[in-house]
GROMACS .gro file of C-alpha atoms in nm:
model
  204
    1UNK     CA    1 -13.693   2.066  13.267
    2UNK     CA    2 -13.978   2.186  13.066
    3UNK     CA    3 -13.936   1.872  12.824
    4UNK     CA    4 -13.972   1.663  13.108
    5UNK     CA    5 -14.268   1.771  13.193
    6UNK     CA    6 -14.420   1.810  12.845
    7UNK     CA    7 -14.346   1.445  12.841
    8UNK     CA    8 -14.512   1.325  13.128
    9UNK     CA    9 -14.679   1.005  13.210
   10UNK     CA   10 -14.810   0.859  13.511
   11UNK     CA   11 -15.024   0.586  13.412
   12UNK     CA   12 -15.080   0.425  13.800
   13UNK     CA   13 -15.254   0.804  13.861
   14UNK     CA   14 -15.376   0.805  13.492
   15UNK     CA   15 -15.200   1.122  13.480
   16UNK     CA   16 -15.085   1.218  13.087
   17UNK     CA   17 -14.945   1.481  12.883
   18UNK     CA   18 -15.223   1.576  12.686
   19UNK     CA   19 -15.052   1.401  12.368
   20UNK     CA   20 -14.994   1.125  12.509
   21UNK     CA   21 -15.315   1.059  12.641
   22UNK     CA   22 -15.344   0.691  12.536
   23UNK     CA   23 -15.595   0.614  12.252
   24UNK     CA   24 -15.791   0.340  12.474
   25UNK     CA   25 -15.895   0.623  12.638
   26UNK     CA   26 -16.307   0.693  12.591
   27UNK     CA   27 -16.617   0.821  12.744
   28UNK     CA   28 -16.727   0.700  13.053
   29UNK     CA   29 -17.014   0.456  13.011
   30UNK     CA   30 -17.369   0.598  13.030
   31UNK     CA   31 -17.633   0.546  13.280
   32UNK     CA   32 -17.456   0.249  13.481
   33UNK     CA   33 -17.469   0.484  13.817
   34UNK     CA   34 -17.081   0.538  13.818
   35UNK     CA   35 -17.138   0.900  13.686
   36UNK     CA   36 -16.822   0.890  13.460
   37UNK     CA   37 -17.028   0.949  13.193
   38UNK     CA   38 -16.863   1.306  13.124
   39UNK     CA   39 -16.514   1.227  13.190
   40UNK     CA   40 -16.257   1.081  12.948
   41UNK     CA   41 -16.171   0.806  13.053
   42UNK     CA   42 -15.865   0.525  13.074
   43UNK     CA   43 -15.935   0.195  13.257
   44UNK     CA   44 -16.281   0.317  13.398
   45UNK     CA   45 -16.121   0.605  13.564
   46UNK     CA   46 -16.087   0.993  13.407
   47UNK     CA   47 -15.774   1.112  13.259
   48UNK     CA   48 -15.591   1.365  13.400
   49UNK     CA   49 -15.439   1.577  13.161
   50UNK     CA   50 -15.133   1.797  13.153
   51UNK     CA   51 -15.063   2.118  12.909
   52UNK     CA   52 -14.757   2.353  12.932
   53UNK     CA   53 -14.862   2.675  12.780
   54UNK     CA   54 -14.802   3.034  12.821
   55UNK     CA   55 -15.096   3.272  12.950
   56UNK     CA   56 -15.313   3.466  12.757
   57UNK     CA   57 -15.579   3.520  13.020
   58UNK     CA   58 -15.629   3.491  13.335
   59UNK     CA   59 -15.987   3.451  13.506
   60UNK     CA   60 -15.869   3.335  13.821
   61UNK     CA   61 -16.173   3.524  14.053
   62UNK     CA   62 -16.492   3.510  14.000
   63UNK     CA   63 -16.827   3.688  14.027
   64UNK     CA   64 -17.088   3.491  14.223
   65UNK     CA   65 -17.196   3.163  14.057
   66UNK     CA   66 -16.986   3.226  13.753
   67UNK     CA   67 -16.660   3.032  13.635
   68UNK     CA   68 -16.267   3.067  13.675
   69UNK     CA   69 -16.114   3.036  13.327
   70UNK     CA   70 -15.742   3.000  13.229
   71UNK     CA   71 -15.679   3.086  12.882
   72UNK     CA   72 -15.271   2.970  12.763
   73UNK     CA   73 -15.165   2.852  12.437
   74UNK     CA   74 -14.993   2.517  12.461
   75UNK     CA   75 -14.581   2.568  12.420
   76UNK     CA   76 -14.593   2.280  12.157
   77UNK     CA   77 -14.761   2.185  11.855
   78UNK     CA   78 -14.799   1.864  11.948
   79UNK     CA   79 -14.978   1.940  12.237
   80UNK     CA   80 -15.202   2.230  12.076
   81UNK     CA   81 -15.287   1.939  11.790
   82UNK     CA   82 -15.369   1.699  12.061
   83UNK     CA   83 -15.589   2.020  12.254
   84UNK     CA   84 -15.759   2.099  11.944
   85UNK     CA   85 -15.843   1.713  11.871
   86UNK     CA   86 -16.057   1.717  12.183
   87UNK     CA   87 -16.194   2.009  12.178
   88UNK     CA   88 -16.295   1.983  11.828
   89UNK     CA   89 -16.324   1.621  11.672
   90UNK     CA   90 -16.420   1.464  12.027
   91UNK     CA   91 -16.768   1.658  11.982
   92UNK     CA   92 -17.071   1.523  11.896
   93UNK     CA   93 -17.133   1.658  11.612
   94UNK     CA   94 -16.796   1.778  11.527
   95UNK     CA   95 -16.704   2.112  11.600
   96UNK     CA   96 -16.677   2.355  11.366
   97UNK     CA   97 -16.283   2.419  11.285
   98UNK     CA   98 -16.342   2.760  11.199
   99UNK     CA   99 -16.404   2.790  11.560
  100UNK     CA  100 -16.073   2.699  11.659
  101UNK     CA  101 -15.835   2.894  11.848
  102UNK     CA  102 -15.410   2.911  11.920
  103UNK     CA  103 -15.528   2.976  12.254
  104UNK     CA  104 -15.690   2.651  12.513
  105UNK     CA  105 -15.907   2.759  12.810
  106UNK     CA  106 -15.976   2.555  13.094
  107UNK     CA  107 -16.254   2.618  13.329
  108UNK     CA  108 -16.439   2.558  13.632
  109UNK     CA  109 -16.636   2.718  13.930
  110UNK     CA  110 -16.446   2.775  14.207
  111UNK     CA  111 -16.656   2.600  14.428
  112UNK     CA  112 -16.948   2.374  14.426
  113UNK     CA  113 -17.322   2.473  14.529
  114UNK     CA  114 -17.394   2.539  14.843
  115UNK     CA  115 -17.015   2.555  14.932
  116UNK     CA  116 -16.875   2.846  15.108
  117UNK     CA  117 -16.591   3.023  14.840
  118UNK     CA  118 -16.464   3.428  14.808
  119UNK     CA  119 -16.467   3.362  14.404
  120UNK     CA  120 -16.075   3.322  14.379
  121UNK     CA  121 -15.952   2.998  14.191
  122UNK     CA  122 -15.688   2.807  14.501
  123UNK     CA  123 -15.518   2.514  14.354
  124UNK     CA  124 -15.239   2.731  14.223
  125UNK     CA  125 -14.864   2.672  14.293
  126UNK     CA  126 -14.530   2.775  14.269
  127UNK     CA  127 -14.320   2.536  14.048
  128UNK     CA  128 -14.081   2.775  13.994
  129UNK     CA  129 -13.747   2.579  14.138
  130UNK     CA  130 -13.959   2.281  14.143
  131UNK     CA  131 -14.237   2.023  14.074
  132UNK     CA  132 -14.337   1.759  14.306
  133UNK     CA  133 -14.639   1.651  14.405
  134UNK     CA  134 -14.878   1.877  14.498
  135UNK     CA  135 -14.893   1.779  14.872
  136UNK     CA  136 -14.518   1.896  14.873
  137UNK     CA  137 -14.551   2.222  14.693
  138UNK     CA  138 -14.619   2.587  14.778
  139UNK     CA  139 -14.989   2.712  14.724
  140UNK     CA  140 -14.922   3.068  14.572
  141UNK     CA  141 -15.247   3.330  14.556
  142UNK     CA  142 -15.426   3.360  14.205
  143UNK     CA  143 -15.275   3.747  14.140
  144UNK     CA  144 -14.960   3.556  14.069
  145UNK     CA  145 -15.095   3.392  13.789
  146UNK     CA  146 -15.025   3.709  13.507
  147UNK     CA  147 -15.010   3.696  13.062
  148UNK     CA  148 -14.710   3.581  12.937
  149UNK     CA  149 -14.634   3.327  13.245
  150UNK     CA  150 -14.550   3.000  13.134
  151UNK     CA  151 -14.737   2.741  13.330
  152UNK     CA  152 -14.859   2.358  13.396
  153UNK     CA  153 -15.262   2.363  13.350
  154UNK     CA  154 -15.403   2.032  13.505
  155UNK     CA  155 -15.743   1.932  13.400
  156UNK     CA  156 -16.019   1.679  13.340
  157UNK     CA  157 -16.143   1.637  12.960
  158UNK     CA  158 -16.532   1.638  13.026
  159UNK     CA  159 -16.818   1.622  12.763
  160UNK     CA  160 -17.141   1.817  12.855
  161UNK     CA  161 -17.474   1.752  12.677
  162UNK     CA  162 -17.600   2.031  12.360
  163UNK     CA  163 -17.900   2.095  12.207
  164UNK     CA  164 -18.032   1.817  11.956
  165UNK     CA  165 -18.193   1.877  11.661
  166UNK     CA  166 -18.516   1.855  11.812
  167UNK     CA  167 -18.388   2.095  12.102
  168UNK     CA  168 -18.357   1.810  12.386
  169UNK     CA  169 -17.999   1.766  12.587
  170UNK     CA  170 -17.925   1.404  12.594
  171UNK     CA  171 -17.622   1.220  12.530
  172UNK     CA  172 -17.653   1.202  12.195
  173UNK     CA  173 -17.497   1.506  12.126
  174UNK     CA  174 -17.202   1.719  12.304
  175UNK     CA  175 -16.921   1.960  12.348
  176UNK     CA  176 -16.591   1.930  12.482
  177UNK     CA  177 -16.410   2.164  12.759
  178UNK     CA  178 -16.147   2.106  13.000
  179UNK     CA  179 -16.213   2.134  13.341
  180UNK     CA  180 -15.956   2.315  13.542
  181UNK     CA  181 -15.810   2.106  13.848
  182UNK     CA  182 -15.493   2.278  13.927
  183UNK     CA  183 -15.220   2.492  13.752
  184UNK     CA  184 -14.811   2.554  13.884
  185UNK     CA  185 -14.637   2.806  13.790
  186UNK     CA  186 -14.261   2.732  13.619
  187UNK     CA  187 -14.139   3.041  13.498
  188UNK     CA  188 -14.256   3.396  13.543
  189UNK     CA  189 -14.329   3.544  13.215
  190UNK     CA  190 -14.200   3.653  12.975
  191UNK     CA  191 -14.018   3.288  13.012
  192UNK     CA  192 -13.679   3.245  12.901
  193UNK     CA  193 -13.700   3.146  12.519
  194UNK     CA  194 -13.482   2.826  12.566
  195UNK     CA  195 -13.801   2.660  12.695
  196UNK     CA  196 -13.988   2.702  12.398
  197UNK     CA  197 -13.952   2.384  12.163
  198UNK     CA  198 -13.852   2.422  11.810
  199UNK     CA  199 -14.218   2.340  11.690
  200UNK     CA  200 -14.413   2.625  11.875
  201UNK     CA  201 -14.609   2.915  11.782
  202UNK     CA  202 -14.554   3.084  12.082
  203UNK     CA  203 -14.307   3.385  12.067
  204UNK     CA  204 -14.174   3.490  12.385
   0.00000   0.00000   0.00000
């Protein structure tokens, strides 16, 4: 089951496993008014990417005007290459590899300004006997999110703008983060080790 959903594709919903996002894919264009210019993009449209991972920490309420976070390290090593890749060599400049992490975090604020929100992170569900679309599935509350649960983090890859070298933000130089759109839970942790694949650095 797992497999399955480490391998999935979607491409009418441009909906990918994160390595298998297709190479096409790029930034959206810059200053044309269609304001894709920090997604990743396939077709003209952002990618929606899928990771399974395990979680290392969960962020899932917060303070006022601050972000949720979900930090997991991705079950494969495909996947972790591919999560790495983005958040490292999609840069502008490159990122530092020292830098680099086992673990991924996605993030976002829970709500946008001027939006009424309690802090807590909602797009959370229990894929636990199942996953189906989200329209079908059960919305679970963010304490059920704990370490060591294995789960499917949906995000955006966006770019934001950096410091130049002369200390402007434009577009001529960013960083890479995934923005966190929903995640389902499959198994309570710690997960049964048959899920893990063979190529994993993730001990359960």
């Amino acid at each position: 089951r797992v497999v399955k959903i480490m391998n999935f594709t979607e491409p009418n919903a441009n909906r990918y496993n994160i390595g298998l996002i297709p190479l096409t894919s790029a930034w959206g264009p810059i200053g044309d008014g269609s304001g894709l210019e920090s997604f990743l993009c396939v077709n003209g449209r952002p990618v929606t990417a899928w990771i399974v991972g395990i979680v290392t920490s969960p962020w899932l309420k917060a303070l006022q005007d601050s972000r949720v976070s979900l930090g997991f390290r991705a079950l494969c090593q495909h996947d972790l290459d591919a999560a790495k890749y983005f958040q490292l060599k999609a840069c502008n400049p490159e990122a530092d590899p020292s830098h680099a992490h086992l673990s991924t975090t996605a993030k976002r604020f829970p709500a946008r300004r001027g939006e009424a929100c309690d802090g807590a992170f909602e797009d959370i569900f229990d894929a636990t006997d199942r996953l189906g679309p989200w329209s079908t599935m059960r919305k679970i509350d963010y304490t059920n999110v704990r370490k060591s649960d294995v789960v499917l983090v949906e995000s955006h890859i966006r770019r934001f703008k950096i410091k130049d070298a002369s200390g402007q933000y434009n577009w001529g130089s960013w960083a890479v983060n995934f923005e966190l759109l929903r995640i389902a839970v499959l198994f309570s942790g710690p997960g049964p080790a048959n899920v893990v694949p063979e190529d994993s650095q993730v001990n359960l």
